PDB file of C-alpha atoms in Angstrom:
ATOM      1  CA  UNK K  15      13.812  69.349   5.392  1.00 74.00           C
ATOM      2  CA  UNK K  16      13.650  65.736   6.420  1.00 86.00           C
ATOM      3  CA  UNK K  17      16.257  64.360   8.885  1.00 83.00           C
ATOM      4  CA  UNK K  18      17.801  60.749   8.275  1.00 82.00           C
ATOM      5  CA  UNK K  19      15.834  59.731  11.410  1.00 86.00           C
ATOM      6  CA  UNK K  20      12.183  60.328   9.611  1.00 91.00           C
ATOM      7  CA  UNK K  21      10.523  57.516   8.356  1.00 91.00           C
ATOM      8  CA  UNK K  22       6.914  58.501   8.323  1.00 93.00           C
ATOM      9  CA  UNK K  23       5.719  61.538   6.532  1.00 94.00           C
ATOM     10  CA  UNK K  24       1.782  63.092   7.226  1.00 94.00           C
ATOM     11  CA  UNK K  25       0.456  65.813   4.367  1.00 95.00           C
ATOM     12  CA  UNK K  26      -2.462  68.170   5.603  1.00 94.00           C
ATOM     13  CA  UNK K  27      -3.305  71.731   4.337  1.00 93.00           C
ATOM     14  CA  UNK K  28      -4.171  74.793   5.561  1.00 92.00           C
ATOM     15  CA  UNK K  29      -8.373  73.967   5.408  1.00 91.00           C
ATOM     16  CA  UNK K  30      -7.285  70.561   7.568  1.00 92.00           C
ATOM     17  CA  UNK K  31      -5.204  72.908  10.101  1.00 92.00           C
ATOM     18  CA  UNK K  32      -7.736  75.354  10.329  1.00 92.00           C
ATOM     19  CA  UNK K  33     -10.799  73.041  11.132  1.00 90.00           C
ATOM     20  CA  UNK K  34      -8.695  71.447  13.594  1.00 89.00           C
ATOM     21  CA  UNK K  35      -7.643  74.401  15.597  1.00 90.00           C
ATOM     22  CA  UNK K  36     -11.337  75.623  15.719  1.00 90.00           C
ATOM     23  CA  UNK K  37     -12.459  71.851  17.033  1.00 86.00           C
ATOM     24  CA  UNK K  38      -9.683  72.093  19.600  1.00 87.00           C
ATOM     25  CA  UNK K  39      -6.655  73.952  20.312  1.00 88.00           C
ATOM     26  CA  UNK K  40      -5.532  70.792  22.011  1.00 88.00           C
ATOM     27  CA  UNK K  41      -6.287  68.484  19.367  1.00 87.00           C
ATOM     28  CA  UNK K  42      -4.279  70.609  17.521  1.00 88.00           C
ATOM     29  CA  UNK K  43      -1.109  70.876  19.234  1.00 87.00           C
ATOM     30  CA  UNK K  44      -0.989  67.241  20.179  1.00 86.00           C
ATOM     31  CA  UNK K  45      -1.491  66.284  16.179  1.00 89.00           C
ATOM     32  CA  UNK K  46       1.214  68.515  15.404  1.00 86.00           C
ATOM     33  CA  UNK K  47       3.747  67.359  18.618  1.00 79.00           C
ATOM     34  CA  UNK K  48       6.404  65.883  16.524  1.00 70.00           C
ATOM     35  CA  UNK K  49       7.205  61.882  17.317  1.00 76.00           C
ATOM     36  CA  UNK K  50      10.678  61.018  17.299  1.00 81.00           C
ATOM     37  CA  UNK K  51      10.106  59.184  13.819  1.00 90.00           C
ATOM     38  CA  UNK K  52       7.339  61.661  12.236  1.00 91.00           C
ATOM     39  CA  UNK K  53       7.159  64.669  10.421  1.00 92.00           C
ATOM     40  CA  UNK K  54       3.759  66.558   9.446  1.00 93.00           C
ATOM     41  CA  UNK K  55       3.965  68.900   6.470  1.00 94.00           C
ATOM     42  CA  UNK K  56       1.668  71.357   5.731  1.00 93.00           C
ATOM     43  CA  UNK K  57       0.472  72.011   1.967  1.00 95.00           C
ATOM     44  CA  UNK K  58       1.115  73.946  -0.138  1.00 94.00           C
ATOM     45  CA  UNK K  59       5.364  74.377  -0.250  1.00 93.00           C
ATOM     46  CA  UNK K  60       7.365  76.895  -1.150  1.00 91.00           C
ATOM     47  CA  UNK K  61       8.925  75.591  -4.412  1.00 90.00           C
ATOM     48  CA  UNK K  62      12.290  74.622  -3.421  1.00 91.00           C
ATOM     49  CA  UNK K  63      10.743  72.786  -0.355  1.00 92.00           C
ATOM     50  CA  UNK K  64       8.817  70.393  -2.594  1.00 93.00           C
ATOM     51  CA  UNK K  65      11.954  70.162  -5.167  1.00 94.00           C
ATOM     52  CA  UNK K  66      13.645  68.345  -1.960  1.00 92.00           C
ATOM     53  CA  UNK K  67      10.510  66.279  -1.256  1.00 94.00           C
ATOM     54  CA  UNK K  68      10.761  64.989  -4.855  1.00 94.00           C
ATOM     55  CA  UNK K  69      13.973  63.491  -3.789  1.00 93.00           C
ATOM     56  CA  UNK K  70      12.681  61.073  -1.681  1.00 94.00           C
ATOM     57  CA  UNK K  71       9.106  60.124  -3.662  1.00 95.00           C
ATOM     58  CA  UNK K  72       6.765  60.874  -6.590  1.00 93.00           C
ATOM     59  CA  UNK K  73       4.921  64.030  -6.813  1.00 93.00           C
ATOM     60  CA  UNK K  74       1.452  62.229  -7.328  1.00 93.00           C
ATOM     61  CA  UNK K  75       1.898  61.207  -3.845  1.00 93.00           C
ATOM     62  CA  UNK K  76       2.558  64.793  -2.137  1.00 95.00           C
ATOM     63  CA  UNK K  77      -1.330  65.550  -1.418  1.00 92.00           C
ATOM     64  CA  UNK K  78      -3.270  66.406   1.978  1.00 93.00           C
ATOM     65  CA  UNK K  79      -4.204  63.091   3.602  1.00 93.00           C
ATOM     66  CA  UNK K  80      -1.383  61.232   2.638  1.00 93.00           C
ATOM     67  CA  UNK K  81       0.444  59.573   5.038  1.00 93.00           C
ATOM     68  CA  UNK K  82       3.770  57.851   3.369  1.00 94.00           C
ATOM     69  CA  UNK K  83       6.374  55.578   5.058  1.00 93.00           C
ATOM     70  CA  UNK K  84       9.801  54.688   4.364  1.00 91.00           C
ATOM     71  CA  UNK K  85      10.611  51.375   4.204  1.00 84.00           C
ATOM     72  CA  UNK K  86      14.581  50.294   5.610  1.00 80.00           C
ATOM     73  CA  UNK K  87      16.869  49.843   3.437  1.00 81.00           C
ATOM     74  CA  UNK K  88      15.919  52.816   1.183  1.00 84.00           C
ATOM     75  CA  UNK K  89      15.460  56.027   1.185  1.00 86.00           C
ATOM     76  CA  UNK K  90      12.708  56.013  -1.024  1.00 90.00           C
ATOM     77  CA  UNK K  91       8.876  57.107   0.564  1.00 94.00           C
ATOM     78  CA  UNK K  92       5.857  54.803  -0.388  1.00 92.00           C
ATOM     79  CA  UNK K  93       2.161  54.748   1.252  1.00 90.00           C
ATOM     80  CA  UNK K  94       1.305  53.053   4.230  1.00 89.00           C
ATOM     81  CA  UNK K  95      -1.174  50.662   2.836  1.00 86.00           C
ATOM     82  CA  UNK K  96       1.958  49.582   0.395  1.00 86.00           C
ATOM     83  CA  UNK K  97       4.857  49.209   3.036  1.00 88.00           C
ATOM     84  CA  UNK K  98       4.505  45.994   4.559  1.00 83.00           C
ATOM     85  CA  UNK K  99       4.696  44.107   0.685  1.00 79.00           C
ATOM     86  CA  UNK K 100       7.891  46.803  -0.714  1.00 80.00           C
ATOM     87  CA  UNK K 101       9.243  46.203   2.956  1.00 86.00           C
ATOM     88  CA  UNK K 102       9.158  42.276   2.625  1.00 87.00           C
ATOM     89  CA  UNK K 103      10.558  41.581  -0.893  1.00 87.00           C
ATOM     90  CA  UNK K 104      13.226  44.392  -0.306  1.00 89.00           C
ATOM     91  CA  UNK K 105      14.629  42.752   3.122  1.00 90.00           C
ATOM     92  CA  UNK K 106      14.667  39.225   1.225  1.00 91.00           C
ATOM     93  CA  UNK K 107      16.030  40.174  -1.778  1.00 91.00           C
ATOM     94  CA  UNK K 108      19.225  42.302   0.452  1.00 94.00           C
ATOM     95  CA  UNK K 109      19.415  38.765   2.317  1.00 94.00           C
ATOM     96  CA  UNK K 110      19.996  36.777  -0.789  1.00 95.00           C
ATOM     97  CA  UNK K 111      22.607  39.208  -1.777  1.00 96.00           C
ATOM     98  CA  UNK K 112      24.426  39.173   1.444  1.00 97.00           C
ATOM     99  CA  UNK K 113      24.303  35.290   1.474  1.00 97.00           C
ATOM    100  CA  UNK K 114      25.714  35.014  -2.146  1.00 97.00           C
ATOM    101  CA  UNK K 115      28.303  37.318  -1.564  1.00 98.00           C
ATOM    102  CA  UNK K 116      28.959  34.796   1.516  1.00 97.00           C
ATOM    103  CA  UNK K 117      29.463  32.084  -0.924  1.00 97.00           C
ATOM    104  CA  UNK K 118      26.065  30.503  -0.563  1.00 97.00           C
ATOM    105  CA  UNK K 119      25.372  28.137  -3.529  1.00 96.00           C
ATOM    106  CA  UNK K 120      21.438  27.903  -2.597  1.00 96.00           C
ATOM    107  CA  UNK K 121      18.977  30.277  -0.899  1.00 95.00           C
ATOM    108  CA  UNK K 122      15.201  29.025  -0.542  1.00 93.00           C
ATOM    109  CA  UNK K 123      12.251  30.027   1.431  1.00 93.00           C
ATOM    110  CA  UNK K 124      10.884  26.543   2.806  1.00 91.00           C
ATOM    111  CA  UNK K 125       7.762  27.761   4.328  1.00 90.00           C
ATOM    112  CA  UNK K 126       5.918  30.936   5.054  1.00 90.00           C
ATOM    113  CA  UNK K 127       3.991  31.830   8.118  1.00 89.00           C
ATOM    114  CA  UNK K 128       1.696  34.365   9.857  1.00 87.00           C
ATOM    115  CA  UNK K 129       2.667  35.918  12.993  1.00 88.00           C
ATOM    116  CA  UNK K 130       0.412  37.538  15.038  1.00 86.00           C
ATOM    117  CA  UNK K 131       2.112  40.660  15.997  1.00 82.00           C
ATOM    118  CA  UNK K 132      -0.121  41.471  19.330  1.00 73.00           C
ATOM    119  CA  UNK K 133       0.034  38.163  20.402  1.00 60.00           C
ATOM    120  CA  UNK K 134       3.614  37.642  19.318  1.00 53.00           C
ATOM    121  CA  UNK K 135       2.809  33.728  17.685  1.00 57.00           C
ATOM    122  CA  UNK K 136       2.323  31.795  14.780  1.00 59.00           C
ATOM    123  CA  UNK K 137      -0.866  31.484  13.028  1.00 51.00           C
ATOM    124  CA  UNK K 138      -2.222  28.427  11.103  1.00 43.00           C
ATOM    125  CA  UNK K 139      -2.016  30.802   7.550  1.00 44.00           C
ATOM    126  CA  UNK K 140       1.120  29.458   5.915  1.00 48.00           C
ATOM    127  CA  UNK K 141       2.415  28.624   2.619  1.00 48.00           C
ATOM    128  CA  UNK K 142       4.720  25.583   2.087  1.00 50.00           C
ATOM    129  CA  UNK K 143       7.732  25.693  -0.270  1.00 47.00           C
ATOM    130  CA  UNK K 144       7.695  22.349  -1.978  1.00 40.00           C
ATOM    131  CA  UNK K 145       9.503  21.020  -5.423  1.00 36.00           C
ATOM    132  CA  UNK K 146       6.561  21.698  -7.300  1.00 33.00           C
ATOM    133  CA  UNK K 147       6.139  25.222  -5.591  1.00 35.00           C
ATOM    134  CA  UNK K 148       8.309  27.071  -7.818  1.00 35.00           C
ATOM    135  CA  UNK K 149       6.882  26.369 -10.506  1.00 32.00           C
ATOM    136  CA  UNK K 150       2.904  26.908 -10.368  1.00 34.00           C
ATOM    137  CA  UNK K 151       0.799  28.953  -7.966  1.00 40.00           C
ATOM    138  CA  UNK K 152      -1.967  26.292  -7.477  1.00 39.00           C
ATOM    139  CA  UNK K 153       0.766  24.183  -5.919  1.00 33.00           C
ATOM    140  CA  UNK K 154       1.437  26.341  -3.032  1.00 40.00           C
ATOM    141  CA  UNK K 155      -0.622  24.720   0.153  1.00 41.00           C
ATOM    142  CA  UNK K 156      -2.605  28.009   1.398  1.00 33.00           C
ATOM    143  CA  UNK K 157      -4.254  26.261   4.704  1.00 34.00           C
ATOM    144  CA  UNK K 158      -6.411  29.781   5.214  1.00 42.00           C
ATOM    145  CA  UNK K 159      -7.891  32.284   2.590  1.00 39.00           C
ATOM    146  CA  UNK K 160      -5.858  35.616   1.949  1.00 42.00           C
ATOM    147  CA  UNK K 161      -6.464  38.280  -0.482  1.00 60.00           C
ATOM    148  CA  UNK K 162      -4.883  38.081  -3.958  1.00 69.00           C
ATOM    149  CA  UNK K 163      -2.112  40.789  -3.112  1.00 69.00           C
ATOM    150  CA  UNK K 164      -1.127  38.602  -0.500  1.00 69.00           C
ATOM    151  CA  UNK K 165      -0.750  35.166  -2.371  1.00 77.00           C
ATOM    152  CA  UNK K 166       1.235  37.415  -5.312  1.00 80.00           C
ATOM    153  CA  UNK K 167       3.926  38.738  -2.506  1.00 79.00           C
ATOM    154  CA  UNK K 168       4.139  34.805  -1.071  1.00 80.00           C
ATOM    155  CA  UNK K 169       4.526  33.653  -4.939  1.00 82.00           C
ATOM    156  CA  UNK K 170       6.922  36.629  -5.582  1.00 81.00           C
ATOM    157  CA  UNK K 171       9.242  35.380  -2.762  1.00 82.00           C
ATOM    158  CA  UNK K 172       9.134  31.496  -3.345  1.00 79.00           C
ATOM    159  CA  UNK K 173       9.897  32.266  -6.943  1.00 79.00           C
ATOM    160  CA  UNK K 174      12.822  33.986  -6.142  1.00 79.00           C
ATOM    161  CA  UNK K 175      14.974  31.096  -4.877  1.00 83.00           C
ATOM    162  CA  UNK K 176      18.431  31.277  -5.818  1.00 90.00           C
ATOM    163  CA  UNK K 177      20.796  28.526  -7.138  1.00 92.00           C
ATOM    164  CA  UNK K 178      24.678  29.899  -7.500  1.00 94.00           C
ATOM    165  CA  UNK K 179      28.081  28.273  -7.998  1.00 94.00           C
ATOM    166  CA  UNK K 180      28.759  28.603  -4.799  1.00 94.00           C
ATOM    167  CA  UNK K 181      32.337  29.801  -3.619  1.00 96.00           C
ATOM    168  CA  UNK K 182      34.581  30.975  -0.587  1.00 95.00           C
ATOM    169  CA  UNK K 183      33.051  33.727   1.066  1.00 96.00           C
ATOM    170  CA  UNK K 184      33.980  37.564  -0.009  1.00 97.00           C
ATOM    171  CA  UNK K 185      33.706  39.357   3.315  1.00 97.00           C
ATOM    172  CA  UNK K 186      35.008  42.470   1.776  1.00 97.00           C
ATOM    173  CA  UNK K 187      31.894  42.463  -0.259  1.00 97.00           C
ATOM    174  CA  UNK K 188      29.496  41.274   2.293  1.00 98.00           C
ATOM    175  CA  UNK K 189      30.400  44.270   4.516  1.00 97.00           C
ATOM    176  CA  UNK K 190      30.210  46.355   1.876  1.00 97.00           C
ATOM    177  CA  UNK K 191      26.491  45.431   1.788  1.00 97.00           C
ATOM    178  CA  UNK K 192      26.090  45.514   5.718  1.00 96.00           C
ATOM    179  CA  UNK K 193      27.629  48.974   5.912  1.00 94.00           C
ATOM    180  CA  UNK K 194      25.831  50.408   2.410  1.00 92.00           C
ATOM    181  CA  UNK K 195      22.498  49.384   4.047  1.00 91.00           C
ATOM    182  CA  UNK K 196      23.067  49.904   7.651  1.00 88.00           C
ATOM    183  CA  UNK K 197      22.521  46.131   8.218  1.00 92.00           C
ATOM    184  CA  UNK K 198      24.895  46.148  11.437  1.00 92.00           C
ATOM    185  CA  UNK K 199      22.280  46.530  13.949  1.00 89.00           C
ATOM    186  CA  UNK K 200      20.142  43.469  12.554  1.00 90.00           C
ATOM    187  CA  UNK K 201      21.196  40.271  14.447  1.00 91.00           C
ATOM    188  CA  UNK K 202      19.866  37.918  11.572  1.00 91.00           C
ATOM    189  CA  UNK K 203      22.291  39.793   8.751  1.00 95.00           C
ATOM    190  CA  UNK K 204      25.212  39.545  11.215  1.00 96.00           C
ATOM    191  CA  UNK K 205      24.484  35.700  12.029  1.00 95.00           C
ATOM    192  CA  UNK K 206      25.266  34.757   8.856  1.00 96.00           C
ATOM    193  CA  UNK K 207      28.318  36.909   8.427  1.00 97.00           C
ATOM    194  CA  UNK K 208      29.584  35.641  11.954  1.00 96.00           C
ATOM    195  CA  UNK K 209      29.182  32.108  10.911  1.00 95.00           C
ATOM    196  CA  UNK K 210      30.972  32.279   7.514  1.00 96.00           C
ATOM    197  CA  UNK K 211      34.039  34.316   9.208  1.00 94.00           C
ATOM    198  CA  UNK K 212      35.318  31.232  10.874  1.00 91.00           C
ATOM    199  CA  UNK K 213      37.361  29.386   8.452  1.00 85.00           C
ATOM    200  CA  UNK K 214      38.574  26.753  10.722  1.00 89.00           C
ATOM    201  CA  UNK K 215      35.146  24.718  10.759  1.00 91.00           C
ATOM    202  CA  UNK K 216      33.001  26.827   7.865  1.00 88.00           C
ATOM    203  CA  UNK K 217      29.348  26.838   7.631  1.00 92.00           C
ATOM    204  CA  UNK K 218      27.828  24.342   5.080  1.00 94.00           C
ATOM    205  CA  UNK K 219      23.819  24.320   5.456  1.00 95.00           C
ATOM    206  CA  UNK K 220      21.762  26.097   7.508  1.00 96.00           C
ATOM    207  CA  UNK K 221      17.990  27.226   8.426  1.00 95.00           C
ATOM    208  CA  UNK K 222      17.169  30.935   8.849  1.00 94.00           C
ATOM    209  CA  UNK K 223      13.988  33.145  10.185  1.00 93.00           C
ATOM    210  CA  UNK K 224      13.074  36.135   8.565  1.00 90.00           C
ATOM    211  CA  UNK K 225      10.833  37.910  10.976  1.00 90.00           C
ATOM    212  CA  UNK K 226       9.316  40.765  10.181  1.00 89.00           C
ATOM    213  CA  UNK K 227       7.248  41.430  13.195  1.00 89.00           C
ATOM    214  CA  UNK K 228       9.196  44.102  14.466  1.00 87.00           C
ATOM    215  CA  UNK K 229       9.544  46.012  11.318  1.00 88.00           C
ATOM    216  CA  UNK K 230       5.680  46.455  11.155  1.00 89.00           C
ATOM    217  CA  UNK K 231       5.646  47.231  14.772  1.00 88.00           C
ATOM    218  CA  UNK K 232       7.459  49.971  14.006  1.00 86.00           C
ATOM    219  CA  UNK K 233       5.204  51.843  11.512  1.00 88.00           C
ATOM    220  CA  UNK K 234       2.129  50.791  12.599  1.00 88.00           C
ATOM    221  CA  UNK K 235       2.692  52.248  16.255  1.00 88.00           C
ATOM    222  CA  UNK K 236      -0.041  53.805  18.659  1.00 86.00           C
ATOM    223  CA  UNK K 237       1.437  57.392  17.560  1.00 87.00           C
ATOM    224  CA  UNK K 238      -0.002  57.067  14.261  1.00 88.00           C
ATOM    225  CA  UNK K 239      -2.968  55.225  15.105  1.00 88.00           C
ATOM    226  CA  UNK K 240      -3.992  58.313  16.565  1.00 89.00           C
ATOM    227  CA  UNK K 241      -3.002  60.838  14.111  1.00 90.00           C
ATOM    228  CA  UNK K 242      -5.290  58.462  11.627  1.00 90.00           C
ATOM    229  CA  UNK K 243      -8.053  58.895  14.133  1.00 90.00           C
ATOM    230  CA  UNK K 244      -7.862  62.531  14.103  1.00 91.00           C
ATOM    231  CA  UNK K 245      -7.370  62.900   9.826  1.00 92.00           C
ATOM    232  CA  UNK K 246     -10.595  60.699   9.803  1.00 89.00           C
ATOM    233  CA  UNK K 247     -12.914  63.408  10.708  1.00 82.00           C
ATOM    234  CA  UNK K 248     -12.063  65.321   8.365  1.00 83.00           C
ATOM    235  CA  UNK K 249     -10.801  62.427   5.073  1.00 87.00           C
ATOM    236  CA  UNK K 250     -12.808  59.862   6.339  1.00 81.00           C
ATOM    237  CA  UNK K 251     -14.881  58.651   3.211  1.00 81.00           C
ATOM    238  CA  UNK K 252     -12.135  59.646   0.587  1.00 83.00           C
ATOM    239  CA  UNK K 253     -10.826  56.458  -1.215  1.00 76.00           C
ATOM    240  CA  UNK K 254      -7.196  57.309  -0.764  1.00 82.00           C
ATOM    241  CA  UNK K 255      -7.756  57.406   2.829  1.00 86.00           C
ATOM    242  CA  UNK K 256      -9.895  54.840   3.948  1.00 87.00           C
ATOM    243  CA  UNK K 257      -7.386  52.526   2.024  1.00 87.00           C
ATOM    244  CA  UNK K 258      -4.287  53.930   4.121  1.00 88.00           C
ATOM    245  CA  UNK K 259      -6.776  53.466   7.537  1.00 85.00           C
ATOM    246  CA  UNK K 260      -7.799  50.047   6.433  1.00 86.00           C
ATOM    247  CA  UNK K 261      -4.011  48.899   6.036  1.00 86.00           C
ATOM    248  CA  UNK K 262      -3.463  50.154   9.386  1.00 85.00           C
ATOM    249  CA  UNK K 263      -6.647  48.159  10.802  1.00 78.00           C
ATOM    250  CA  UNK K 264      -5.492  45.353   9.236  1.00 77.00           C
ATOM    251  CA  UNK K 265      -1.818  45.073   9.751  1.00 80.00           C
ATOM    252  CA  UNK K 266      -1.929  42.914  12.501  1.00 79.00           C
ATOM    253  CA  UNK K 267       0.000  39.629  11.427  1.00 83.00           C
ATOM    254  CA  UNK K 268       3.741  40.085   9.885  1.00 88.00           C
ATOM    255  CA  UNK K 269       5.250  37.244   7.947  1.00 89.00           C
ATOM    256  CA  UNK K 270       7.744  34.735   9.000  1.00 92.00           C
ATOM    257  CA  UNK K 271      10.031  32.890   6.284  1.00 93.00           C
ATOM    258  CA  UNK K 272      12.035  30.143   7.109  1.00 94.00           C
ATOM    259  CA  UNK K 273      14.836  30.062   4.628  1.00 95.00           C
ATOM    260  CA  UNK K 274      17.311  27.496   3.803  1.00 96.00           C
ATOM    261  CA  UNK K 275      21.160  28.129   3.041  1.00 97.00           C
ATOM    262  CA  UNK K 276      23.515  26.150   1.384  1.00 97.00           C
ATOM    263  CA  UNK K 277      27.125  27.023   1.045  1.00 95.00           C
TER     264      UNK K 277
END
């Protein structure tokens, strides 16, 4: 029922359908035109339909005006307004095991910025990785105010710096990873593999950028924009909506860690 290639999911029911046709046959057909990446599914489902759904998310979150994502790296569906924080800490934490498996002996996120995604630079919002950093939240230097979700995901990810033995690098295992979690295409995963393949002058220290600009570029696109647009006239109001239309109005910057690797 969903293809490998889906990674945005749209509930709506028969009242939804029905209310749309009779606004506009055109409206219609154009919400329903299937994007390369998104599948609508119409409520209710015949039982061994939503037994497959199940598979691939919880059943509290198969209701009409839902619109749920998959993040990479999983095949696990979450809502929009929760992708861009389960997106983040998954990437980092599948870069720390990569680099480990590499031989790294320390991984740590020295400083956290904003990028504006439509303008494609950094903002002034950051958040410094210092000694002290690890250890308490009112040492982290926030230069601009963000909501509280936001300073818990930046605290989440300078928290989790890693210290390790350190040893020679197990490329066996480190493609394992790369080809378990389709890493391949990802120029930042490979980099780092490249480097530690030569054995003739190996990589000691070295600073990284995780980017994920592109990532939310890719779910919040135009083509759901105005699929949202349309489900507004008839969810707009709801609380489980407006919060999945807020996230996409304000998913606008991406994060940007610069990370530190010692091997």
């Amino acid at each position: 029922m969903i293809d490998s290639y889906i990674n945005k999911l749209i509930f709506v029911d028969e009242e939804f359908m029905s209310e749309l046709k009779q606004e506009s046959v055109s409206v219609l057909r154009e919400f329903n035109n299937p994007n390369s990446d998104t599948q609508v599914i119409k409520l209710p489902l015949p039982g061994e339909e939503l037994a497959h759904l199940l598979e691939y998310m919880d059943i509290s979150e198969i209701k009409s005006g839902n619109i749920l994502v998959k993040p990479s790296y999983t095949n696990r569906f979450c809502r929009i307004e929760e992708f861009s924080e389960n997106h983040v800490l998954r990437k980092y934490r599948l870069w720390t095991q990569l680099c480990l498996a590499l031989g790294a002996k320390l991984v740590k996120v020295q400083d956290i910025k904003d990028v504006n995604i439509e303008a494609g630079n950094d903002s002034d919002t950051h958040v410094k990785a210092t000694a002290s950093s690890l250890v308490a939240e009112g040492s982290l230097d926030v230069s601009a105010k963000k909501s509280s979700r936001a300073k818990e995901i930046r605290q989440q990810i300078m928290d989790m710096s890693t210290d390790a033995e350190g040893s020679e690098p197990n490329l066996d295992a480190a493609h394992g990873i790369l080809q378990k979690y389709n890493l391949f295409h990802d120029d930042l995963f490979m980099s780092v593999y490249e480097m530690r393949e030569l054995i003739n002058n190996s990589l000691k220290r070295h600073e990284f950028y995780l980017d994920f600009s592109s990532d939310i570029k890719k779910v919040f696109d135009s083509s759901i924009k105005a699929k949202l647009d349309v489900m507004a006239k008839l969810y707009e109001g709801r609380i489980d909506f407006d919060s999945q239309e807020n996230a996409f109005n304000e998913a606008r910057t991406a994060m940007k860690l610069s990370i530190l690797v010692e091997f």
